[in-house]
Every structure is written in structure tokens, then in C-alpha cells.
XYZ file of C-alpha atoms in Angstrom:
610
model
C 45.959 26.323 -15.427
C 44.368 25.716 -18.843
C 41.626 28.298 -18.452
C 40.294 30.722 -15.881
C 38.133 33.723 -15.048
C 39.712 37.144 -15.102
C 37.571 40.073 -14.005
C 34.399 38.206 -14.905
C 35.647 37.195 -18.383
C 36.446 33.598 -19.261
C 39.897 33.241 -20.746
C 42.059 30.506 -22.146
C 45.731 30.376 -21.331
C 47.939 30.644 -24.407
C 49.291 27.312 -25.509
C 52.234 27.072 -25.471
C 53.054 30.329 -23.602
C 56.309 30.805 -25.473
C 57.674 28.423 -28.105
C 61.219 29.068 -27.002
C 60.344 28.017 -23.443
C 59.577 24.439 -24.490
C 61.712 21.762 -26.127
C 60.746 20.804 -29.683
C 59.063 17.663 -28.442
C 57.579 17.276 -24.911
C 56.005 14.072 -23.647
C 52.460 14.061 -22.222
C 53.679 12.855 -18.872
C 55.894 15.938 -18.615
C 52.908 18.171 -19.366
C 50.935 16.463 -16.594
C 53.732 16.938 -14.094
C 54.249 20.564 -15.039
C 50.601 21.644 -15.171
C 48.971 19.013 -12.858
C 46.330 18.008 -15.423
C 45.167 14.718 -13.817
C 42.486 13.906 -16.375
C 45.094 13.220 -19.136
C 47.005 9.942 -19.428
C 49.442 9.100 -22.196
C 51.354 6.025 -23.234
C 54.461 6.541 -25.407
C 56.022 9.715 -26.638
C 53.909 10.247 -29.759
C 50.511 10.459 -27.992
C 51.577 13.285 -25.752
C 53.777 15.246 -28.110
C 53.086 18.974 -28.449
C 52.339 19.892 -32.043
C 52.456 23.215 -33.812
C 49.644 25.583 -32.730
C 47.851 25.517 -36.094
C 47.543 21.743 -36.026
C 46.124 21.926 -32.487
C 43.377 24.237 -33.690
C 42.384 21.818 -36.451
C 41.971 19.010 -33.943
C 39.717 21.182 -31.721
C 36.752 20.356 -33.955
C 36.346 17.079 -32.046
C 33.848 16.898 -29.120
C 35.263 18.088 -25.798
C 34.997 14.666 -24.193
C 37.082 13.152 -27.011
C 39.874 15.739 -26.953
C 42.809 15.779 -24.541
C 42.500 18.181 -21.623
C 45.192 20.525 -22.958
C 43.131 21.069 -26.132
C 39.878 22.065 -24.323
C 38.498 25.491 -23.583
C 38.006 26.424 -19.942
C 34.214 25.796 -20.135
C 34.720 22.475 -21.881
C 37.285 21.337 -19.335
C 34.995 22.263 -16.426
C 32.096 20.390 -18.060
C 34.273 17.316 -18.579
C 35.351 17.381 -14.922
C 31.705 17.632 -13.806
C 30.758 14.691 -16.013
C 33.640 12.651 -14.619
C 32.388 13.184 -11.059
C 28.780 12.295 -11.938
C 27.776 8.664 -11.258
C 27.085 6.499 -14.293
C 23.587 5.685 -12.990
C 22.656 9.326 -12.426
C 19.302 8.994 -14.193
C 16.623 8.338 -11.598
C 18.932 9.077 -8.672
C 17.950 11.306 -5.793
C 20.038 14.466 -5.346
C 20.378 17.296 -2.892
C 20.927 20.852 -4.085
C 21.567 23.066 -1.102
C 18.677 22.126 1.166
C 16.296 21.089 -1.638
C 15.651 17.480 -2.686
C 15.052 16.374 -6.276
C 15.037 13.373 -8.614
C 17.173 13.307 -11.766
C 14.879 12.860 -14.787
C 17.320 13.748 -17.603
C 21.075 13.695 -18.231
C 22.581 15.261 -21.339
C 22.994 18.377 -23.407
C 20.482 21.205 -23.724
C 21.204 23.156 -26.952
C 22.254 25.813 -27.620
C 24.166 25.715 -24.310
C 27.378 23.727 -24.013
C 28.138 20.898 -21.621
C 26.069 18.431 -19.653
C 22.920 19.303 -17.734
C 20.765 17.453 -15.237
C 17.019 17.771 -15.612
C 15.570 17.437 -12.104
C 12.071 17.237 -10.651
C 11.974 19.019 -7.307
C 10.148 17.627 -4.283
C 8.978 21.181 -3.676
C 7.378 22.364 -6.951
C 7.914 25.980 -5.929
C 11.625 25.419 -6.455
C 11.161 24.635 -10.172
C 10.687 26.707 -13.310
C 9.014 24.483 -15.923
C 7.664 20.995 -16.654
C 10.843 19.691 -18.317
C 10.306 21.608 -21.554
C 12.914 24.113 -22.729
C 12.490 26.234 -25.881
C 9.840 23.914 -27.282
C 11.660 20.634 -26.604
C 10.467 18.362 -23.799
C 13.454 16.699 -22.166
C 11.560 15.096 -19.256
C 8.155 15.114 -17.567
C 7.048 16.460 -14.180
C 3.925 15.924 -12.115
C 3.688 19.649 -11.472
C 3.692 22.129 -14.385
C 6.485 24.101 -12.724
C 8.247 21.334 -10.824
C 11.358 20.973 -13.007
C 14.669 22.704 -13.611
C 18.038 22.176 -15.269
C 21.135 22.274 -13.083
C 24.798 21.573 -13.700
C 26.150 18.275 -12.306
C 28.504 20.083 -9.932
C 25.461 21.628 -8.201
C 24.015 18.210 -7.358
C 24.989 16.232 -4.286
C 24.565 12.550 -5.147
C 25.170 11.524 -1.545
C 27.502 9.226 0.366
C 27.561 5.589 1.377
C 25.979 4.414 4.628
C 29.186 3.891 6.576
C 30.605 7.288 5.635
C 27.407 8.898 6.942
C 27.639 6.925 10.196
C 31.237 8.003 10.766
C 30.386 11.611 9.964
C 27.391 11.607 12.295
C 29.278 10.064 15.207
C 32.517 11.999 14.698
C 34.646 9.019 13.674
C 35.353 9.666 10.005
C 38.810 8.644 8.861
C 38.956 11.672 6.555
C 38.395 14.228 9.286
C 41.333 16.472 9.875
C 43.060 15.276 13.047
C 45.418 17.580 14.901
C 47.283 16.941 18.092
C 46.117 19.222 20.842
C 47.390 19.163 24.406
C 49.106 16.116 25.816
C 45.826 14.324 26.601
C 43.564 15.505 23.765
C 42.961 15.197 20.039
C 41.245 17.913 18.009
C 38.776 16.619 15.342
C 37.937 19.709 13.311
C 36.298 21.842 16.007
C 35.783 18.961 18.471
C 38.301 18.310 21.241
C 38.346 14.723 22.530
C 40.354 13.421 25.463
C 42.474 10.316 24.960
C 44.839 8.047 26.821
C 47.711 6.670 24.811
C 48.410 6.810 21.110
C 45.720 4.261 20.195
C 42.776 6.521 21.223
C 41.514 6.973 17.649
C 41.361 3.237 17.120
C 39.486 2.903 20.396
C 36.926 5.475 19.284
C 36.449 3.796 15.940
C 35.970 0.460 17.668
C 32.948 2.017 19.371
C 31.110 1.678 16.061
C 30.955 -2.037 16.762
C 29.063 -1.300 19.970
C 26.396 0.914 18.412
C 22.942 -0.672 18.604
C 20.747 2.253 17.556
C 22.012 4.317 14.600
C 20.367 7.423 13.160
C 21.672 8.966 9.946
C 18.590 11.046 9.187
C 19.293 13.807 6.654
C 22.864 12.641 6.087
C 22.565 12.302 2.263
C 22.905 8.497 2.311
C 22.439 7.210 -1.240
C 24.069 3.767 -1.403
C 25.374 0.902 0.720
C 29.075 1.263 -0.050
C 31.600 -1.555 -0.155
C 30.152 -5.014 0.218
C 30.228 -6.459 3.776
C 31.940 -3.326 5.141
C 28.905 -2.364 7.260
C 28.748 -5.809 8.881
C 32.445 -5.741 9.745
C 32.331 -2.217 11.178
C 28.928 -2.067 12.885
C 28.200 -5.629 13.928
C 25.804 -4.758 16.791
C 23.228 -2.668 14.908
C 19.575 -3.461 15.637
C 17.796 -0.181 14.889
C 18.448 2.120 11.897
C 16.910 5.488 11.048
C 17.530 6.230 7.347
C 14.747 8.788 6.956
C 15.032 11.779 4.603
C 18.111 10.694 2.676
C 18.869 10.137 -1.017
C 17.864 6.485 -1.287
C 16.109 5.909 -4.611
C 15.565 2.130 -4.831
C 14.455 -0.733 -2.606
C 17.590 -2.589 -3.760
C 19.701 -0.011 -1.911
C 17.713 -0.609 1.269
C 18.187 -4.349 0.868
C 21.925 -3.911 0.251
C 22.290 -2.066 3.559
C 19.997 -4.360 5.554
C 21.691 -7.507 4.222
C 24.812 -6.539 6.173
C 22.932 -6.142 9.469
C 22.235 -9.599 10.862
C 19.919 -8.614 13.733
C 17.985 -5.700 12.245
C 14.752 -5.134 14.216
C 13.736 -1.537 13.423
C 14.085 0.289 10.093
C 12.854 3.777 9.243
C 13.260 4.821 5.608
C 10.507 7.444 5.580
C 10.746 10.563 3.383
C 12.774 8.811 0.693
C 11.161 8.673 -2.753
C 11.857 5.025 -3.478
C 11.242 2.825 -6.488
C 9.808 -0.440 -5.158
C 9.624 -3.809 -6.940
C 6.712 -4.054 -9.378
C 6.751 -7.858 -9.509
C 7.036 -10.568 -6.912
C 10.676 -11.238 -6.081
C 12.312 -14.228 -4.441
C 12.010 -14.194 -0.662
C 15.296 -13.701 1.171
C 16.208 -13.713 4.854
C 17.445 -10.104 4.843
C 14.470 -8.850 6.916
C 13.769 -12.072 8.789
C 14.073 -10.395 12.213
C 12.544 -7.031 11.291
C 9.738 -6.066 13.693
C 9.170 -2.348 12.972
C 9.191 -0.735 9.512
C 8.386 2.891 8.674
C 7.649 3.727 5.025
C 5.982 7.111 5.483
C 6.121 9.483 2.489
C 7.880 7.007 0.223
C 5.171 6.945 -2.499
C 4.697 3.205 -1.982
C 1.415 1.648 -3.162
C -0.587 -1.062 -1.395
C 0.234 -3.479 -4.221
C 3.957 -2.834 -3.696
C 3.526 -3.363 0.050
C 2.052 -6.803 -0.593
C 4.820 -7.661 -3.085
C 7.503 -6.861 -0.504
C 5.624 -8.279 2.502
C 6.703 -11.932 2.037
C 10.173 -10.756 3.000
C 8.897 -9.433 6.364
C 7.843 -12.655 8.139
C 8.145 -11.259 11.692
C 6.875 -7.712 11.122
C 4.750 -6.322 13.995
C 4.475 -2.584 13.230
C 4.075 -0.992 9.780
C 3.828 2.773 9.204
C 2.504 3.883 5.787
C 1.400 7.493 6.316
C 1.152 10.109 3.543
C 1.431 7.778 0.536
C -1.971 8.292 -1.174
C -2.616 4.618 -0.540
C -5.833 2.868 -1.510
C -6.403 -0.649 -0.200
C -6.958 -2.723 -3.323
C -6.622 -6.359 -2.220
C -6.536 -8.582 0.852
C -3.165 -9.399 2.422
C -3.538 -13.159 2.103
C -0.692 -15.128 3.681
C 1.311 -11.942 4.405
C 1.377 -9.463 7.302
C -0.151 -12.133 9.506
C 2.087 -11.140 12.447
C 1.180 -7.434 12.206
C 0.047 -5.803 15.469
C 0.078 -2.112 14.462
C -0.813 -0.522 11.129
C -0.684 3.235 10.567
C -2.486 4.486 7.437
C -2.843 8.113 8.513
C -2.892 10.982 6.010
C -4.012 8.788 3.112
C -6.961 10.762 1.797
C -8.126 8.103 -0.697
C -9.117 5.573 1.974
C -12.783 4.806 2.629
C -14.708 2.578 5.018
C -15.262 -0.224 2.503
C -11.516 -0.598 1.953
C -11.077 -1.395 5.646
C -12.865 -4.716 5.089
C -9.822 -5.877 3.079
C -7.591 -5.728 6.177
C -10.293 -6.737 8.646
C -9.070 -10.320 8.964
C -5.470 -9.677 10.009
C -5.518 -12.029 13.003
C -3.140 -10.170 15.348
C -3.839 -6.540 14.476
C -4.277 -4.703 17.798
C -3.794 -1.063 16.813
C -5.149 0.663 13.686
C -4.311 4.342 13.155
C -6.444 6.180 10.593
C -5.872 9.855 11.398
C -6.753 12.408 8.738
C -8.066 10.008 6.095
C -10.938 10.119 3.642
C -13.002 7.695 5.746
C -16.559 9.027 6.139
C -18.301 5.945 7.550
C -17.589 2.625 9.260
C -19.816 -0.436 9.126
C -19.558 -4.162 9.786
C -22.324 -5.825 7.746
C -21.649 -9.309 9.060
C -23.151 -8.560 12.503
C -26.493 -7.201 13.686
C -26.757 -4.620 16.450
C -26.088 -6.169 19.814
C -23.816 -8.801 18.222
C -20.072 -8.833 17.695
C -18.418 -8.808 14.291
C -15.834 -11.348 13.146
C -13.828 -8.513 11.617
C -10.765 -7.125 13.422
C -10.884 -9.848 16.082
C -7.878 -8.527 18.034
C -8.290 -4.760 17.532
C -7.898 -2.931 20.850
C -6.880 0.603 19.838
C -8.487 2.619 17.035
C -7.648 6.195 15.997
C -10.024 7.886 13.531
C -9.533 11.504 14.589
C -9.387 14.309 12.000
C -11.366 12.237 9.494
C -14.725 12.760 7.770
C -17.126 10.654 9.853
C -20.405 12.567 9.969
C -22.975 10.096 11.333
C -23.411 8.683 14.827
C -24.247 5.352 13.212
C -20.506 4.781 12.664
C -19.946 5.131 16.426
C -22.738 2.621 17.026
C -20.918 0.194 14.715
C -17.765 0.351 16.853
C -19.651 -1.394 19.656
C -19.566 -4.509 17.425
C -15.766 -4.761 17.693
C -15.151 -7.547 20.227
C -11.809 -6.305 21.622
C -11.977 -2.506 21.293
C -10.719 -0.741 24.421
C -9.333 2.625 23.259
C -10.720 5.158 20.772
C -9.547 8.507 19.430
C -12.239 10.257 17.412
C -12.073 14.026 17.955
C -12.306 16.489 15.048
C -14.876 14.577 13.011
C -18.053 16.197 11.627
C -20.326 14.105 13.901
C -18.808 15.836 16.938
C -20.291 19.148 15.764
C -23.785 17.873 16.548
C -23.176 18.361 20.282
C -21.785 21.676 21.502
C -21.133 20.564 25.079
C -17.885 18.510 25.092
C -18.853 16.748 28.333
C -22.158 15.595 26.881
C -20.414 14.514 23.680
C -18.022 12.378 25.690
C -20.890 10.820 27.665
C -22.752 9.884 24.489
C -19.731 8.103 23.024
C -19.069 6.238 26.281
C -22.687 5.113 26.510
C -22.702 3.867 22.909
C -19.558 1.690 23.170
C -19.889 -0.702 26.084
C -16.331 -2.023 26.460
C -14.466 1.263 25.923
C -11.872 2.036 28.621
C -10.013 5.027 27.144
C -11.556 7.827 25.060
C -9.367 10.455 23.373
C -6.439 9.444 25.614
C -8.474 9.933 28.797
C -9.326 6.956 31.001
C -12.988 6.135 31.555
C -13.532 5.411 35.247
C -16.416 3.180 36.376
C -18.283 6.106 37.918
C -18.015 8.090 34.686
C -19.374 5.178 32.672
C -22.247 4.738 35.060
C -23.148 8.411 34.928
C -22.901 8.458 31.138
C -25.176 5.454 30.735
C -27.755 6.768 33.205
C -27.842 10.134 31.439
C -28.136 8.477 28.020
C -31.088 6.500 29.305
C -32.836 9.718 30.400
C -31.863 11.922 27.430
C -33.482 9.614 24.887
C -36.302 8.376 27.144
C -39.030 10.449 25.501
C -37.838 9.380 22.058
C -37.976 5.766 23.255
C -41.590 6.161 24.428
C -42.598 7.881 21.178
C -41.064 5.014 19.171
C -43.148 2.375 20.967
C -41.183 1.866 24.160
C -43.033 1.100 27.411
C -42.276 0.512 31.091
C -44.189 -2.755 30.876
C -41.807 -5.284 29.271
C -44.721 -6.999 27.571
C -45.691 -3.768 25.802
C -42.128 -2.558 25.166
C -41.699 -2.697 21.377
C -39.634 0.242 20.058
C -39.324 0.703 16.302
C -36.443 -0.584 14.177
C -35.466 3.015 13.422
C -35.055 3.773 17.130
C -33.054 0.607 17.762
C -30.786 1.382 14.790
C -30.087 4.854 16.190
C -29.753 3.637 19.820
C -28.777 -0.054 19.709
C -27.702 -0.157 23.381
C -30.790 1.525 24.807
C -32.671 -1.669 25.687
C -29.541 -3.116 27.312
C -29.208 0.020 29.450
C -32.838 -0.303 30.501
C -32.162 -3.892 31.548
C -29.072 -2.767 33.446
C -30.545 0.224 35.296
C -34.274 -0.153 34.781
C -36.506 1.779 32.401
C -36.521 5.560 33.004
C -39.362 6.698 35.235
C -41.887 9.250 34.114
C -40.512 11.851 36.502
C -37.101 11.589 34.869
C -38.493 12.316 31.414
C -40.187 15.647 32.067
C -39.460 18.241 29.450
C -36.510 20.419 30.274
C -37.564 23.587 32.055
C -36.089 27.018 31.381
C -32.541 27.264 32.643
C -33.064 29.382 35.757
C -31.104 29.183 38.990
C -34.183 27.796 40.756
C -34.494 24.948 38.291
C -30.757 24.166 38.546
C -30.771 23.696 42.340
C -30.600 20.189 43.807
C -32.061 19.447 47.218
C -29.710 16.957 48.847
C -29.532 15.301 52.249
C -25.987 15.319 53.590
C -25.051 12.530 56.035
C -21.909 11.417 57.826
C -22.346 7.611 58.071
C -19.272 7.115 60.251
C -20.240 9.945 62.638
C -23.680 9.005 63.957
C -23.626 11.946 66.349
C -23.625 14.287 63.334
C -27.237 14.971 62.358
C -28.226 14.869 58.660
C -28.341 18.270 56.978
C -30.440 19.293 54.002
C -28.906 21.713 51.495
C -29.790 23.118 48.085
C -26.788 23.058 45.759
C -26.462 24.164 42.109
C -26.077 21.148 39.809
C -23.187 22.995 38.128
C -21.240 23.182 41.399
C -17.954 21.259 41.233
C -17.037 18.567 43.743
C -14.161 20.766 44.910
C -16.518 23.637 45.781
C -18.861 21.232 47.565
C -15.920 20.127 49.720
C -15.205 23.755 50.531
C -18.808 24.211 51.640
C -18.669 21.083 53.806
C -15.415 22.259 55.367
C -17.200 25.336 56.626
C -20.130 23.185 57.723
C -18.195 20.417 59.546
C -14.857 22.181 60.198
C -12.970 19.430 58.391
C -10.209 20.236 55.807
C -11.573 19.693 52.290
C -8.507 17.682 51.258
C -9.474 14.994 53.800
C -13.096 14.664 52.699
C -14.356 11.742 50.615
C -17.739 12.189 48.970
C -20.215 9.765 47.467
C -23.966 9.598 46.971
C -26.846 7.156 47.032
C -30.006 7.203 44.969
C -33.210 5.230 45.365
C -32.897 4.363 41.674
C -29.523 2.681 42.128
C -30.798 -0.028 44.485
C -28.604 0.946 47.425
C -25.406 1.272 45.346
C -22.986 4.023 46.282
C -21.314 6.212 43.621
C -18.039 7.906 44.538
C -17.525 11.574 43.584
C -13.881 11.039 42.713
C -13.063 14.008 40.453
C -12.839 17.388 42.156
C -13.161 19.252 38.839
C -16.442 17.631 37.747
C -19.851 19.253 38.452
C -22.561 17.409 40.372
C -24.622 16.973 37.193
C -21.743 14.926 35.732
C -22.575 12.187 38.257
C -26.335 12.362 37.493
C -27.217 13.431 41.053
C -30.892 14.307 41.362
C -33.251 15.942 43.823
C -33.726 13.887 46.978
C -30.467 11.964 46.668
C -28.295 11.470 49.736
C -24.703 12.720 49.781
C -22.364 10.781 52.078
C -19.372 12.492 53.698
C -16.401 10.655 55.186
C -13.040 11.754 56.522
């Protein structure tokens, strides 16, 4: 050993230990064999000859990297070994230090210390110490004032190639220590695997060719490896999860994907990637790609559009948590897209949505937790359908900043909308009762079938629309509404706030004066409904009149009828008729809903069947 640590003190072995122990002239190759110094290579006897000790000291003035290994101090030799292991393209590479991720921003010396340092910017700023400045000299820049540090190269894990990660993940790495266990097993490290015959390892490795779905998440993948090796080893791959690795450039992604002929799904989320800044030539690498996840990759919308020509068959694109702002229309690209997820991009606003409004096949748009505060489609008047988002069926705007009901009115203009998620927006705070809030949204959007992941049944829609018609009846009259169609002329302000109200009046009739009485104090007497209960299929059973609280659930009503008719509640089917519904029958199909949910009123007839 040329140097070492003895009791915490760095030492240098004497050179040579004893002059009498060595011949007068010793070739470099002999030194290598005797002391196992692999970093030194010599050609000819003169280059490796040992010289008198004084002459060695004079030559030590040269930089460590330029001196032979035997002439270095222990610290210098360690630094040289670290530099030898560091990749030549270390600058800009992603590294892993323990469990923390960082990007290399500087490679070189940091006086007055000796050796090579890496200046890194940590993903987690709390891990750092400074902004890249040390003792007044700025070596690199950081986004966060305390996001940077200096580390030695041997502390940085620069990652492995894709195929090595696959073999490690699936227990088929050639470098794993293999020991023979019992007669029918092999021991791979701590794993015991049964085998038949001596070719079991080859059989296991051949399974790589059968893998269709591969996940190497958090496996420190940083590069593709040997050219064409992935295609030869894993020929059946269709789906790859490369999330949270050490990939630093889009070229690396392309190098891996180019060896997978039938790639359909690719997830490279949580990699801080440098994307092309100019339009590149279109290749067929991603010609079959249908699903692409680029969450938390720091990609911009401009970079998305520059790469998009290479994704001709893409159907689903995930771009969450990238601080994206939509800056231009995706003309002639992303035309096959069916799902777009822009969640957790706080810089989005409603006007930016117009730039993606003409994607012809977009069916699902996910905008959770964005900066969107309003939605409007200026090309269509109320009661008409917009030409924007022609195929949009599913919209998620929950956890956003929408504060006005007018944005919910606008959603009725979408011609294909069927499903909406909108909870946790400021406009929902205007109504304390969640059931009433749900009814208002249902009544405002005519074609909605699913709200906040809960199906809207026909009876629920009918009840919601009838209630909406009554709730805003007095406001309708005050704004110029009238039961006589010839005198019915509500103001523009009312129609803007309630664009479907006139359609609901046409559908169910204008609300009668008795329905629009001011709400009386909430006493038990005022909450009781007088209902006539009939059994239409049992004519011998006489009608019964009962007063029931409007807050009573359908399940409790069935319990009451069980005691009345001696029929098990589980076998009862309830419905009701109202004179205002022109003989139509409404089924009470949810045992957990109260009677008021179905808009049952005094004098209505409840029908019981079993």
C-alpha cells in the first residue's frame, strides 16, 4: 500500500522501505506485480526504474495526475482514483448520494483543498449548504440560496445502464454471486431458486426475452448501455417504467426507446431532464407509443410541442407538476391525444385552455390543483353548444380556484361532457348543505351523468331540476318572469345566472304560486308531509294517510310500512306520484336518501309494492 490511515492520521509508506531489499534497478512492471498498483503502466525498463529517494522528491512538484502512482501521497492517490472512476461527461449529470438526488453543476478543484470536487444542486434544498459560492468565489449557481454543496466524486452514484438495472431488479444479474445449494437449488445472494439441470441460469436469463412490462423505478438508471443490447435481451418489452432514476437528457430516453420496437407505454416521471430546445428530425423511435408520463421533469409546453412530432400515435400524456403555462396551440401535433393531465401546474388559467380547445379527439382533461379561477367559452351563447373541446367527456377541476357559479354554467356548453369532478373549489363554499350543492350542479349541467365519481340516476336528476325550479322561482318572478308565456320576460342578468331555468320551466312547467311561498321557520310541524299511501297491486288494501317528516329516509319509511302492512322492508318497492308530474311515477330507489331529496310534497301519493 502506498499510503494509509493509522489511528486517524494519514501516513505515507516509506519508499523504498529498505534500499538493501531492492535490486539497484527495478522495472515498473515488477513494482506493479509486487504492490498491485493497477493505475501505473510502463513500457521499457527506463520508465519504471526506481531512482534515488532525493530525485523522487524533486519530481513530486508535478501535479498529482501527472505523476506516477508510486510518487503520490495517499490523499493524491485517492483523489486520482476517484477522478478515474468519474465519467467524462459528469457535468450536468444526475447523481444519487445516499437517498438524495442532485445535479452536477461543477467539476474541479476548490482551493485551498486538494483534489477534485463535485458541485451539486440538490433536489431537496434542505440538503444543501450554500448557493455554489465558497469563500467568496462562485463556482456554480443554484435556484435556492442554500441548495448547493460540494461532495467528493466517490460519494456520488452516477448510476447504471438500463439492462444492468433490469437484471438487478428481476434477480438475473450476471455479476450476482452464485453458489450451489442443495441438489435442486441455486443460491443467488440471499435468494434460493429451484432448478432442473445445469442450464437453469440460462433458462432464467432467457425469461428476460419474455418480459412485456418492465419497471426499474428508483434503480439509478442513467444511460442506455451497449448499443442494441436491450433489443437482443428484452425483445418483448411494450411497457417501461423509468420513473425516479438518474436520466438527465432526452437523448438517453431516445437511446433506450430506440432498442424497443413495440414500445407502447413509457413513464419517465421524476427525472430532471434536459429536453431539445429546437425542432429535431422526426424519427420512428416512438411511432407506436400510446401513453407517456412526463410528470415532474421540468418540461415546458414549448418543449412538449418540439418533441410531439415524434409521438404520432400518442393517446395519453401526463404533464403534472412542471410549472407549465400553455403558450401556443398544438397545430398538427397531438391530434391523436385522448387524455391530457395538467394537474398541479399552478400557472395555468382559463384563457390558456382555449389554446388546447381544438384537439379533435381529447376526451379526458385533468386539471386538479391548478391556478384556474374561471372557465368560459366566448364562442357560444347560453343555451348553445361551443365548438371548443368537441370530444371532451370527462373533466376534473377539483382543488382549483374556481369561485363563481358562472363557470359551472359555462360547462353546460360543452357538447360531449358526461363526467365532472369539481369538489374543493371556492364556489362550493357558497352552499353548506352538500346534498343541495350536488343538486345545483346537476340542474345546471343538462347532460352530466357522473358527478364527483358518483353516478347521477334519472330520479336524482329529476328531483334536482324540480328543486332548482322552485328554489329560484321567486327570483325568476322578481326578474320579470311570469306564468303567462306571453308576459314571461326575465332579465338578462337572471338568464346569465340561471341559463337553464327557462328550459326547466318548459320541461316541468312554471312553478306554481303555492310552491314559491317563503320558507317557514324550521319546526317539526312545518317539516311534516301528509301523504296518501296506496298499494296499487293489492286493491283490497285501503289507502292510508300518514304524516311523515321530510327528513325521514326511505329505509325508515320501509320500516314503518313493514309494521303497517306486515311485509319485510327488504321486499318493499316504493315510488310516488304527484299531480304536478302529469301522472309520472318516480321511484324511491335509494334507501339512504330522505324524502325531501325526491321533492315529495304535501298531498302526494306514495305507492307500495312487494
